[in-house]
Each structure stands twice: as C-alpha cells, then as structure tokens.
Amino acid sequence: MTRFLRENAALVAVAIAGIALLIGLPLVLDLYTLLQVTLYVIYAILALSLAFIWGYGGILCFGHSVFFGLGAYGYAVSVINMGDSTLPFLIAIALPAVLAAALGYFMFYARISDVYVGVITLTVTLIFYNVVNSTAGPQYHIGEALLGGFNGMPNVPSLNIPFQPDNTLEPAGMFVLCMALLLIVYFGLHILLRTRFGRVLVAVRENEQRVEFLGYDSRLHKLIAFSIGGAIAGLAGCLFTAWGNFVSPTAFSVVQSAQIIIWLMVGGAGTLLGPVIGAVAISWLTVQIGTQQTVNANVVLGGILLVFVLLVPKGVAPMVTERLVPWFVSLRRPAASPRNVAGESKA
Amino acid sequence: MLEVEDVYAGYGRIPVLSGIDFTVAEHEVVGVLGHNGMGKTTLLKTLIGQVPVTSGKIRFGDTDISNTSSFRRARAGLGYVPQGRAIFPNLTAYENLRMGFIEDGIHSEDAAVKDVLARFPRLDSIIDRLGGALSGGEQQILALARCLCGRPKLLLLDEPTEGIQPSIVEEILEILIGLHRHQGLAIIVVEQNLDFIRRLSDRVLLIEKGTITGEVSPEALGETQELGGYVAAG
C-alpha cells in the first residue's frame, strides 16, 4: 500500500484534489461562477481527448472539433426527439467514435502521412461546419429537431437522471456530473496508458516502423486510440450542449479546433494533467479578457501561444516536473558545510 | 525454412535488389558479405517487409510472405535487429524488453523477459535505465535481447558489431553462437567484420550490385585476395 502511494503520489494528489473540488465547489461558489467552472471542466474533458490521440498516439488532428460538434449535435437532435436524455447521452459518444473509426480506417490503413492526417481532419471539420451552417430553413430537420443552420439549436433539454426525463440536473448536479466524468476520463486514460495497449501506442508515437518489426499492428493501435479520442470529444460535446441548452455550428469551427490545440500546447501535450490545466487556465483567461474593452482577446491568446511555443515548448506540466520540481528539491537539500566536508574526508 | 526466389526490390523507381535467390535451412546461420551500397541492408528490409517486393517470392515455412506486412512477418517468427539498434530511447531497458514480447496465448510476458534476461546478465545492472542513456554496445545487446523476447525462428541481424567495443562484440558473438548451438536458432547476419561472420556462419553469401554472386565457406574468409571485392579495405 505504502509502495503504491509512493509510486503514484502525483495521481493520489490529483484524485484527492479532484474529489475535494467535486464536493467543495458547489458549496462555496455562487451560481454564475459554478456554471463557468462547469464549462471549464467540459473543456478539460475535450482537451484530454486530443491529449490522448496527439500527445500519446502522435496523431495530430487539426479538426478535432468535428467530434466535439458531432457529439453536441448528436445529443441535441436525439434528445429533442426522445425526450429522455439517457440514450442520447450514449448516442453522442457513439456517433463521433464511429466517425473517428471510419475516418481513421481510411487514413491509417492507407498509410497516409501525419501532415495529410491533419489536413484531412481539418477538411472534414470544414465540411461539417459548412453543411450544418446552411441548414437554416424549416425543411432541414431530423424528426422533430430543427437544425437551425447558423442560428443553432436552442432549447435543447438538459441531462436528466437516467430513465427519469422529469428529473433534470440542476447546475450543481451538472457540475458534479461533469467533474466526476472528468475524473473518470483522466484516471481511465491513465490506466489505459499503463496497459500493453498504452505502451504500444506510445511506442507507435516514437517510431511506427520499429513497433511493426516487433509484431504490433501500428495501424490498429492508432485506429483504436483515434476512436477513443473521438468518443471522449463527443462526450464533451454532449455535456456542452446539455450545459448551455444550445448548440450552434461554431462547435465544428476551425477556431474551436485551434483552441483545443492551444490548450494542449500551453498545458503540455505529452501529459494528461497539462491539457486539463491549459484548458481551464486559457478558458478562464478568455472570459476575464472578455470583460474589458482595452485589449482584444485573440491578440492576447495569440501572444500567449507565441510565448509558449518559443519559451516553454513542452508546456507547463512538463516544465514543472522536469525543471521546477528538481530545482525546488535541490533548494531544500541542505548544502554540506565546510566543517562536515572536512570531517567526512577525515573519516 | 526461408526461400528467396528471384526477388526484385527497391525504393520507389530505384531498383536495389535484382533477382536475389537463396535459401536458409532450419538451424542454419547464413552470413551476407558485401561492400557498402550493394544491397545488404535492403535485403534484410525486404525480408522483414519494410521494402516492398516488386517481383519474385519470399517463402517462410510454408507461407508466401512476399506481400505480408511487417508485423505479420514478425508474428510469423522473423526477428529483426536493424542497423542502429532502434531502441525506444524514452522507455527503460525493461520496458524495451517487454515491447519485444509477442503474445501467443502460451507464453507469459514476464516468463519470456525473465528467460531472456538470464542469457544477458549485463542487462541486470541497466534494467531501469532509459534506452537512450545506454552506450552503443548496451543498446545493441538490448536490441538483440528485445528481439529474442518475441521467440523468433529466424533472426535477421544488420551489422550487429558496427561501432561496438571489442569486448561487447565478443559477448554478442558468444550469445549468438550459444543460441544457434543450443536452441537451433536460424540467423541471417549482414556484417563487415570478417572474424565475426567467420566464427558465426555456416556459409557466407557474397552480394554485389543487388545480386548474390557467390558463396564461400567461413574458412575461406581468411583468403582476403578472393574477398577483396566484397569487404571494405582495412
């Protein structure tokens, strides 16, 4: 037990902090702040989805918002038609996973290079964005759900307790659910990365050819990772729609995709905690900048990205673990005094 | 065990192998000798599936593997230790070894790694070090050990002594001779170190401009006059 705690000290600390926030924040925050924090948590789940496929699988998906948007619209359309959110919640996860699997199959099994994978995913996002954007007329509907084109879909029902459509989640309940799902995704990915599949996935990122020489199908590993990433992004999309009771084509936008990449670059793409920190910090900063009129938010975000690319290329989390922690430890270690050194040499 | 029949292969439109023909019997060690740029490495890359066969056939056991992907060839029993070792630098030596294990439903990963570690005592002291932090010789031993974790039937070795200190070359040689004699492991070794190839091989193929041009016995490798066209001077 002690050995487990020692080897997983950071994970245990994250678990304790996460559970403390899950229980504590609804008690101390006002409604507006709690709603904002819930949104940050949803973004953190979205960031984790790309962290898994890019940071660990080495698949740079420039159009990751396609899975987020599909989850968001999948939930909206199905919950409007069904009323109860239980099945729509699952559809919102399954739909992007299926799209990711189909897209990944053609990309990875055709041995398309990394750059083209980025271009293809970006193109797919743009197609979805333009198609959904041009569905404004009343003729564009799926069942009872009007797609609404660039106006988006308002009045999307909130999540309810499974199979109880009348028991919808209040803001505090929504926060607890989102936070619990963030912890499940975070620790779930940690566990997955410690399995044989996770080890091979990281090795594929390092060198795909080497992995194949050792008897592993790198294409299959990438496909599975891509589908898992798509499913998690879809989960975030579902929560986003349920949180705001609204979804618009901006969920598919290139700006949304770029934002996810920025969260990862700031937090550290090769970690799981970094993207969570990046998503929360950048989202909070965007909101804060938006409350004043002096500086344009995009200029500030662009500046931050430049600073990180040039000065902290690995992101915040790796910098803390690789540089600040060892430096702090060295500060706390007492330096040997001249007398002690003399004593030691005598001995 | 392995039949290579009139194989042509190359990079894009550039042909490198032109009608390669040879066989490797069970438990046999075949050396391949030739100057730089004659197609030795391409031959091994073609056998493992990294370079596509444009015509001809490669049969491994009873199966035609000419168009089979690399990972399937590895699972079928072809073990490849490439030039430059190809260690995962960010994984520890132990994790590198675990990566080499191929699941077959019979052997366990721990047992396979333990069994290989028993043959490579040098790895004990560096087992927790990152692959990238090891010396060239240690990396070569690790690459060989990692490959053996997959229990190959035929081992493909590309210049295993390149840039390695003599004491480790000797260690690698003894391990390979032991594996061949006691386990009957078949090996194809591409090498420019005459002493190494002479002591390890049952027979030696000479390769020139992508074609097997002759075969000599290991004993004949002492006659440098005959081999002048196949090995680097000095």
XYZ file of C-alpha atoms in Angstrom:
581
model
C 0.000 0.000 0.000
C 2.798 2.399 1.025
C 4.716 1.453 -2.107
C 1.642 2.123 -4.255
C 1.196 5.543 -2.661
C 4.883 6.392 -3.114
C 4.905 5.362 -6.768
C 1.626 7.116 -7.515
C 1.934 10.162 -5.270
C 1.031 12.604 -8.038
C -2.018 10.589 -9.081
C -3.215 10.269 -5.481
C -2.813 14.044 -5.056
C -4.847 14.672 -8.214
C -7.551 12.259 -7.009
C -7.786 13.951 -3.592
C -7.836 17.436 -5.167
C -10.424 16.347 -7.744
C -12.774 14.829 -5.176
C -12.330 17.864 -2.905
C -13.273 20.192 -5.782
C -16.195 17.968 -6.763
C -17.646 18.124 -3.254
C -16.473 21.578 -2.209
C -17.064 23.882 -5.163
C -20.884 23.560 -5.311
C -20.943 24.537 -1.611
C -18.796 27.666 -1.869
C -19.348 29.082 -5.375
C -22.219 31.283 -6.475
C -24.413 30.047 -9.342
C -22.751 32.100 -12.092
C -19.227 31.033 -11.139
C -20.309 27.408 -10.777
C -21.746 27.486 -14.307
C -18.483 28.947 -15.610
C -16.397 26.350 -13.798
C -18.635 23.595 -15.225
C -17.833 24.873 -18.707
C -14.099 24.803 -17.924
C -14.455 21.207 -16.753
C -16.203 20.275 -20.021
C -13.365 21.909 -21.952
C -10.878 19.947 -19.837
C -12.556 16.688 -20.961
C -12.300 17.912 -24.554
C -8.615 18.725 -24.046
C -7.991 15.220 -22.664
C -9.474 13.672 -25.795
C -6.900 15.382 -28.019
C -4.130 14.856 -25.452
C -4.681 11.128 -25.749
C -4.539 10.911 -29.538
C -1.954 13.632 -30.163
C 0.144 13.620 -27.004
C 0.296 9.845 -26.646
C -0.653 8.484 -30.072
C 1.232 11.104 -32.079
C -1.799 11.726 -34.314
C -2.127 15.463 -34.888
C -5.800 16.052 -35.522
C -6.265 19.619 -36.750
C -10.023 19.202 -36.937
C -10.767 17.704 -33.549
C -13.854 19.897 -33.181
C -15.653 17.645 -35.686
C -16.051 15.023 -32.939
C -16.997 17.662 -30.369
C -19.592 19.136 -32.750
C -20.965 15.748 -33.720
C -21.395 14.830 -30.056
C -23.068 18.171 -29.415
C -25.474 17.882 -32.359
C -25.971 14.140 -31.858
C -27.171 14.802 -28.328
C -29.323 17.789 -29.323
C -31.117 16.024 -32.176
C -31.698 12.768 -30.321
C -32.783 14.307 -27.003
C -35.297 16.590 -28.746
C -36.770 13.538 -30.455
C -36.638 11.172 -27.498
C -37.255 13.424 -24.505
C -35.273 11.238 -22.106
C -31.516 12.031 -22.236
C -30.293 8.522 -21.325
C -29.954 7.133 -24.839
C -28.973 10.497 -26.443
C -26.058 10.670 -23.982
C -24.789 7.347 -25.335
C -25.521 8.299 -28.959
C -23.453 11.474 -28.520
C -20.481 9.328 -27.510
C -21.008 6.562 -30.074
C -21.567 8.769 -33.139
C -18.176 10.554 -33.066
C -16.475 7.271 -32.168
C -17.937 5.659 -35.295
C -16.925 8.648 -37.446
C -13.411 8.546 -35.975
C -13.194 4.801 -36.648
C -14.343 5.225 -40.271
C -12.062 8.206 -40.894
C -9.168 6.545 -39.093
C -9.577 3.341 -41.061
C -9.078 5.118 -44.386
C -6.262 7.327 -43.059
C -4.202 4.804 -41.117
C -4.721 1.737 -43.270
C -3.851 3.778 -46.365
C -0.616 4.767 -44.545
C -1.316 8.463 -45.024
C 1.460 10.608 -43.555
C 0.955 12.734 -40.422
C 0.658 16.042 -42.289
C -2.126 14.717 -44.503
C -3.944 13.287 -41.489
C -4.003 16.855 -40.143
C -5.256 18.228 -43.467
C -7.959 15.558 -43.860
C -9.341 16.069 -40.353
C -9.338 19.834 -40.901
C -11.213 19.399 -44.174
C -13.816 17.121 -42.598
C -14.434 19.728 -39.899
C -14.881 22.451 -42.514
C -17.340 20.264 -44.438
C -19.411 19.643 -41.305
C -19.255 23.329 -40.376
C -20.461 24.478 -43.802
C -23.138 21.810 -44.138
C -24.627 22.464 -40.688
C -24.323 26.218 -41.230
C -26.507 26.023 -44.321
C -29.437 24.200 -42.730
C -31.349 27.286 -41.597
C -34.652 26.625 -43.335
C -37.607 24.772 -41.776
C -37.109 21.959 -44.282
C -33.891 20.953 -42.505
C -34.956 18.812 -39.605
C -34.333 15.359 -38.220
C -37.582 14.136 -36.740
C -38.845 16.939 -34.544
C -35.442 18.609 -34.253
C -34.952 21.668 -36.458
C -31.244 22.006 -37.272
C -31.452 25.799 -37.380
C -28.390 26.400 -39.570
C -26.212 29.310 -38.413
C -28.817 30.177 -35.760
C -28.099 26.932 -33.977
C -30.497 24.779 -31.969
C -31.992 26.467 -28.865
C -33.972 24.915 -26.037
C -32.133 21.622 -26.042
C -33.271 19.687 -22.940
C -30.769 19.282 -20.106
C -29.474 15.939 -18.960
C -31.800 14.054 -16.677
C -31.349 11.229 -14.195
C -31.282 8.030 -16.334
C -34.771 6.992 -17.462
C -36.404 9.826 -15.479
C -36.961 12.619 -18.033
C -38.722 14.822 -15.469
C -35.729 14.793 -13.110
C -33.330 17.103 -14.968
C -29.988 18.061 -13.457
C -29.702 21.417 -11.690
C -26.463 23.434 -12.160
C -24.889 21.891 -9.055
C -25.802 18.384 -10.229
C -24.445 19.173 -13.690
C -21.167 20.334 -12.165
C -20.845 17.186 -10.071
C -21.556 15.008 -13.118
C -19.045 16.866 -15.318
C -16.386 16.797 -12.618
C -16.975 13.078 -11.982
C -16.741 12.381 -15.713
C -13.518 14.412 -15.925
C -12.017 12.297 -13.139
C -13.241 9.074 -14.784
C -11.751 10.089 -18.165
C -8.493 11.260 -16.550
C -7.915 8.124 -14.484
C -9.353 5.875 -17.189
C -6.775 7.175 -19.663
C -4.030 6.798 -17.050
C -4.988 3.153 -16.547
C -5.245 2.574 -20.311
C -1.801 4.051 -20.875
C -0.328 1.641 -18.336
C -1.655 -1.387 -20.189
C 0.136 -3.148 -23.031
C -2.045 -1.197 -25.472
C -0.912 2.097 -23.944
C 2.759 1.132 -24.071
C 2.486 0.148 -27.717
C 0.608 3.370 -28.502
C 3.425 5.468 -27.037
C 5.941 3.358 -28.942
C 3.976 3.976 -32.167
C 4.312 7.704 -31.492
C 8.077 7.246 -31.059
C 8.608 5.137 -34.176
C 5.860 3.347 -36.060
C 8.204 1.178 -38.097
C 10.092 -0.115 -35.074
C 6.830 -1.182 -33.497
C 5.848 -3.156 -36.588
C 9.180 -5.023 -36.535
C 8.241 -6.179 -33.063
C 4.983 -7.710 -34.273
C 2.440 -4.995 -33.488
C -0.125 -3.642 -35.938
C 0.506 0.078 -35.544
C -2.485 0.952 -37.741
C -4.901 -0.879 -35.451
C -3.459 0.779 -32.351
C -3.796 4.220 -33.946
C -7.331 3.450 -35.070
C -8.422 2.374 -31.582
C -6.776 5.431 -29.992
C -8.375 7.755 -32.538
C -11.814 6.245 -31.907
C -11.412 6.557 -28.128
C -10.352 10.194 -28.581
C -13.382 10.806 -30.816
C -15.704 9.246 -28.228
C -14.320 11.421 -25.410
C -14.644 14.566 -27.578
C -18.244 13.523 -28.295
C -18.858 13.185 -24.551
C -17.569 16.745 -24.089
C -19.833 17.937 -26.941
C -22.849 16.295 -25.299
C -22.099 17.913 -21.938
C -21.529 21.280 -23.639
C -24.974 21.208 -25.291
C -26.679 19.976 -22.146
C -24.894 22.659 -20.107
C -25.994 25.599 -22.283
C -29.198 24.038 -23.695
C -27.939 25.306 -27.039
C -25.663 24.274 -29.853
C -24.544 26.123 -32.992
C -22.216 25.334 -35.919
C -19.358 27.062 -34.077
C -18.954 23.737 -32.284
C -17.499 22.476 -35.593
C -15.452 25.608 -36.280
C -11.745 25.769 -37.000
C -11.431 28.268 -34.134
C -12.734 25.613 -31.769
C -10.177 23.109 -33.137
C -7.355 25.643 -32.808
C -8.393 26.412 -29.240
C -8.017 22.762 -28.220
C -4.524 22.676 -29.726
C -3.615 25.860 -27.814
C -4.809 24.318 -24.521
C -2.520 21.369 -25.160
C 0.453 23.449 -26.191
C 0.145 25.627 -23.094
C -0.507 22.779 -20.656
C 1.797 20.188 -22.227
C 0.591 17.748 -24.863
C 2.591 14.770 -23.601
C 0.808 14.693 -20.243
C -2.762 14.284 -19.043
C -2.748 16.884 -16.282
C -1.228 19.584 -18.505
C -4.106 19.771 -21.008
C -6.594 19.998 -18.110
C -4.629 22.913 -16.657
C -4.266 24.500 -20.111
C -7.983 24.237 -20.900
C -9.075 25.667 -17.556
C -6.454 28.451 -17.486
C -6.938 29.618 -21.071
C -10.750 29.441 -20.855
C -10.708 31.425 -17.616
C -8.332 33.973 -19.143
C -10.525 34.330 -22.245
C -13.526 35.098 -20.052
C -11.530 37.615 -17.982
C -10.203 39.396 -21.069
C -13.718 39.460 -22.495
C -14.936 41.553 -19.550
C -12.828 44.557 -20.635
C -12.615 46.510 -23.891
C -8.958 47.653 -23.870
C -7.263 44.584 -25.303
C -8.557 42.181 -27.927
C -8.814 38.644 -26.504
C -7.464 36.982 -29.656
C -4.358 39.195 -29.612
C -3.641 38.167 -26.013
C -4.234 34.468 -26.760
C -2.010 34.674 -29.832
C 0.704 36.313 -27.716
C 0.434 33.586 -25.082
C 0.740 30.908 -27.735
C 3.837 32.592 -29.173
C 5.452 32.841 -25.744
C 4.818 29.174 -25.041
C 5.992 27.975 -28.442
C 9.232 29.950 -28.108
C 9.991 29.721 -24.388
C 8.082 26.743 -22.981
C 7.701 24.443 -25.997
C 6.794 21.385 -23.929
C 4.112 23.250 -21.948
C 3.535 23.995 -18.268
C 3.207 20.479 -16.811
C 6.442 19.046 -18.255
C 8.305 22.236 -17.287
C 7.156 21.901 -13.679
C 8.009 18.199 -13.418
C 11.269 18.322 -15.354
C 12.722 21.642 -14.159
C 10.928 23.326 -11.263
C 10.471 20.249 -9.056
C 14.159 19.154 -9.268
C 15.218 22.775 -8.657
C 12.939 23.027 -5.613
C 14.215 19.704 -4.270
C 17.827 20.887 -4.679
C 16.994 24.057 -2.734
C 15.575 22.091 0.178
C 18.559 19.719 0.357
C 20.985 21.190 2.961
C 24.347 22.052 1.491
C 27.324 20.347 3.147
C 29.189 22.764 5.418
C 32.981 23.062 5.138
C 33.296 21.518 8.624
C 31.197 18.485 7.647
C 33.153 18.050 4.470
C 36.393 18.163 6.428
C 35.001 15.645 8.908
C 33.932 13.322 6.109
C 37.327 13.465 4.487
C 38.992 12.611 7.791
C 36.723 9.642 8.226
C 12.834 -22.503 -43.680
C 13.282 -19.423 -45.889
C 13.238 -19.419 -49.680
C 14.008 -16.241 -51.571
C 13.221 -16.720 -55.237
C 14.253 -14.230 -57.925
C 13.371 -11.229 -55.741
C 13.495 -7.700 -57.113
C 13.003 -4.816 -54.721
C 13.906 -1.162 -54.362
C 12.953 2.294 -53.207
C 10.295 3.775 -55.476
C 11.649 3.577 -59.006
C 15.209 2.894 -57.884
C 15.910 -0.864 -58.024
C 18.328 -2.188 -55.401
C 17.844 -5.964 -55.382
C 17.958 -7.601 -58.828
C 16.951 -11.222 -58.846
C 18.087 -12.397 -55.422
C 17.979 -16.166 -54.933
C 18.937 -18.087 -51.821
C 17.585 -20.356 -49.125
C 18.143 -20.709 -45.410
C 17.658 -24.115 -43.842
C 16.382 -24.765 -40.296
C 19.035 -24.095 -37.632
C 21.379 -22.568 -40.209
C 23.439 -19.390 -39.882
C 23.963 -17.581 -43.158
C 26.316 -14.620 -43.418
C 25.928 -11.969 -46.091
C 29.041 -10.123 -47.149
C 29.343 -7.180 -49.486
C 30.566 -3.621 -49.903
C 28.532 -0.636 -48.754
C 25.657 0.151 -51.107
C 25.439 -3.357 -52.568
C 22.012 -4.081 -51.078
C 22.756 -5.942 -47.827
C 20.531 -3.802 -45.613
C 17.860 -3.596 -48.336
C 17.857 -7.390 -48.470
C 17.031 -7.611 -44.745
C 14.487 -4.792 -45.038
C 12.832 -6.666 -47.894
C 12.729 -9.865 -45.857
C 11.023 -8.082 -42.936
C 8.637 -6.197 -45.248
C 9.917 -2.661 -44.949
C 10.898 -2.537 -48.620
C 8.231 -3.900 -50.982
C 8.971 -6.798 -53.310
C 8.404 -5.717 -56.930
C 8.676 -9.254 -58.277
C 9.728 -12.688 -57.073
C 8.710 -14.649 -53.990
C 9.697 -14.946 -50.361
C 8.502 -18.079 -48.611
C 8.858 -18.526 -44.865
C 7.989 -22.058 -43.796
C 5.024 -22.990 -45.949
C 3.756 -19.455 -46.380
C 4.345 -16.928 -49.133
C 5.123 -13.729 -47.223
C 6.109 -11.593 -50.248
C 3.231 -9.175 -49.694
C 2.689 -9.644 -45.972
C 3.014 -6.630 -43.667
C 5.995 -6.326 -41.314
C 4.072 -7.033 -38.128
C 2.643 -10.263 -39.532
C 6.137 -11.399 -40.584
C 7.370 -10.644 -37.071
C 4.486 -12.650 -35.604
C 5.253 -15.493 -38.002
C 8.738 -15.754 -36.467
C 11.021 -13.328 -38.261
C 13.015 -11.322 -35.731
C 14.793 -8.216 -36.984
C 17.555 -6.261 -35.269
C 18.138 -3.282 -37.560
C 21.273 -1.253 -38.052
C 21.408 1.483 -35.415
C 19.630 -0.782 -32.889
C 16.256 1.046 -32.958
C 15.870 1.145 -29.188
C 12.987 3.195 -27.762
C 15.014 5.961 -26.091
C 12.266 7.116 -23.719
C 11.486 3.638 -22.398
C 13.625 1.856 -19.810
C 15.609 -1.229 -20.791
C 12.976 -3.370 -19.048
C 10.124 -1.670 -20.902
C 12.025 -2.124 -24.159
C 12.255 -5.838 -23.437
C 8.549 -6.047 -22.673
C 7.836 -4.376 -26.007
C 9.584 -7.273 -27.722
C 7.229 -9.903 -26.344
C 4.735 -11.256 -28.873
C 1.589 -12.756 -27.388
C 0.873 -16.307 -28.489
C -1.527 -17.454 -25.792
C 1.057 -19.934 -24.448
C 3.978 -17.945 -23.048
C 3.678 -15.175 -20.496
C 5.406 -11.826 -20.912
C 7.125 -12.000 -17.522
C 8.471 -15.503 -18.156
C 9.734 -14.562 -21.623
C 11.522 -11.462 -20.321
C 12.962 -13.388 -17.364
C 14.204 -16.138 -19.664
C 15.937 -13.637 -21.952
C 17.422 -11.714 -19.020
C 19.043 -14.922 -17.810
C 21.018 -15.027 -21.070
C 22.075 -11.402 -20.837
C 23.497 -10.801 -17.334
C 24.891 -7.451 -18.485
C 21.321 -6.110 -18.677
C 20.727 -6.652 -14.938
C 22.590 -3.534 -13.890
C 20.983 -1.287 -16.517
C 17.462 -2.667 -16.472
C 15.906 0.536 -15.076
C 17.881 2.950 -17.240
C 16.343 4.686 -20.235
C 17.224 3.140 -23.590
C 18.567 6.456 -24.848
C 21.033 6.689 -21.941
C 22.754 3.381 -22.738
C 26.049 3.026 -24.576
C 26.086 1.727 -28.161
C 27.143 -1.730 -27.033
C 24.494 -1.903 -24.325
C 21.877 -0.762 -26.825
C 22.953 -3.493 -29.232
C 22.656 -6.140 -26.530
C 19.285 -4.725 -25.506
C 18.073 -4.741 -29.142
C 19.109 -8.367 -29.503
C 17.527 -9.333 -26.185
C 14.326 -7.460 -27.063
C 14.092 -9.315 -30.352
C 14.581 -12.659 -28.572
C 11.659 -11.856 -26.234
C 9.459 -12.433 -29.294
C 10.841 -16.002 -29.676
C 11.854 -15.660 -33.362
C 12.514 -18.695 -35.547
C 14.819 -16.777 -37.863
C 16.877 -13.833 -36.670
C 17.852 -11.071 -39.112
C 20.892 -9.128 -37.881
C 22.069 -5.985 -39.650
C 25.682 -5.142 -38.807
C 25.484 -6.015 -35.104
C 29.126 -5.086 -34.448
C 29.030 -1.635 -36.028
C 30.522 0.922 -33.643
C 30.703 -1.548 -30.749
C 33.711 -2.028 -28.478
C 35.541 -5.368 -28.989
C 34.659 -6.829 -25.565
C 30.931 -6.419 -26.267
C 31.353 -7.761 -29.807
C 32.820 -10.888 -28.259
C 29.925 -11.095 -25.783
C 27.342 -10.750 -28.561
C 29.113 -13.375 -30.620
C 29.163 -15.868 -27.741
C 25.475 -15.314 -27.075
C 24.588 -15.835 -30.746
C 26.749 -18.963 -31.024
C 25.057 -20.279 -27.866
C 21.577 -19.586 -29.239
C 22.448 -21.298 -32.502
C 24.074 -24.360 -30.921
C 21.703 -24.928 -28.033
C 18.402 -23.684 -29.411
C 18.959 -24.200 -33.123
C 18.091 -20.589 -33.889
C 18.486 -19.792 -37.594
C 20.225 -16.489 -38.339
C 20.933 -14.286 -41.338
C 23.699 -11.872 -40.438
C 24.832 -8.967 -42.579
C 28.282 -7.948 -41.406
C 31.583 -6.427 -42.494
C 33.521 -7.813 -39.530
C 35.180 -10.849 -41.129
C 36.152 -12.544 -37.884
C 32.602 -12.220 -36.521
C 30.955 -13.610 -39.647
C 33.553 -16.393 -39.938
C 33.033 -17.635 -36.385
C 29.232 -17.416 -36.507
C 28.191 -18.502 -40.013
C 27.700 -21.948 -41.540
C 28.115 -20.437 -45.004
C 28.578 -16.960 -46.414
C 26.780 -15.378 -49.373
C 28.531 -12.712 -51.387
C 26.367 -9.856 -52.634
C 27.253 -7.395 -55.346
C 25.005 -4.800 -57.026
C 21.866 -6.346 -55.573
C 22.602 -9.902 -56.679
C 24.051 -12.916 -54.891
C 27.210 -13.547 -56.880
C 28.742 -16.385 -54.951
C 29.010 -18.423 -51.792
C 32.052 -19.234 -49.700
C 32.739 -21.332 -46.660
C 33.581 -19.433 -43.451
C 37.082 -20.903 -43.571
C 37.661 -19.269 -46.970
C 37.148 -15.831 -45.411
C 40.824 -15.897 -44.465
C 41.754 -15.663 -48.124
C 41.453 -11.903 -48.396
C 42.552 -11.847 -52.027
C 39.357 -13.620 -53.054
C 37.193 -11.348 -50.908
C 38.767 -8.056 -51.857
C 35.702 -7.000 -53.835
C 33.242 -7.716 -51.025
C 34.621 -6.086 -47.896
C 35.975 -2.674 -47.035
C 39.730 -2.385 -47.036
C 41.500 -2.212 -43.710
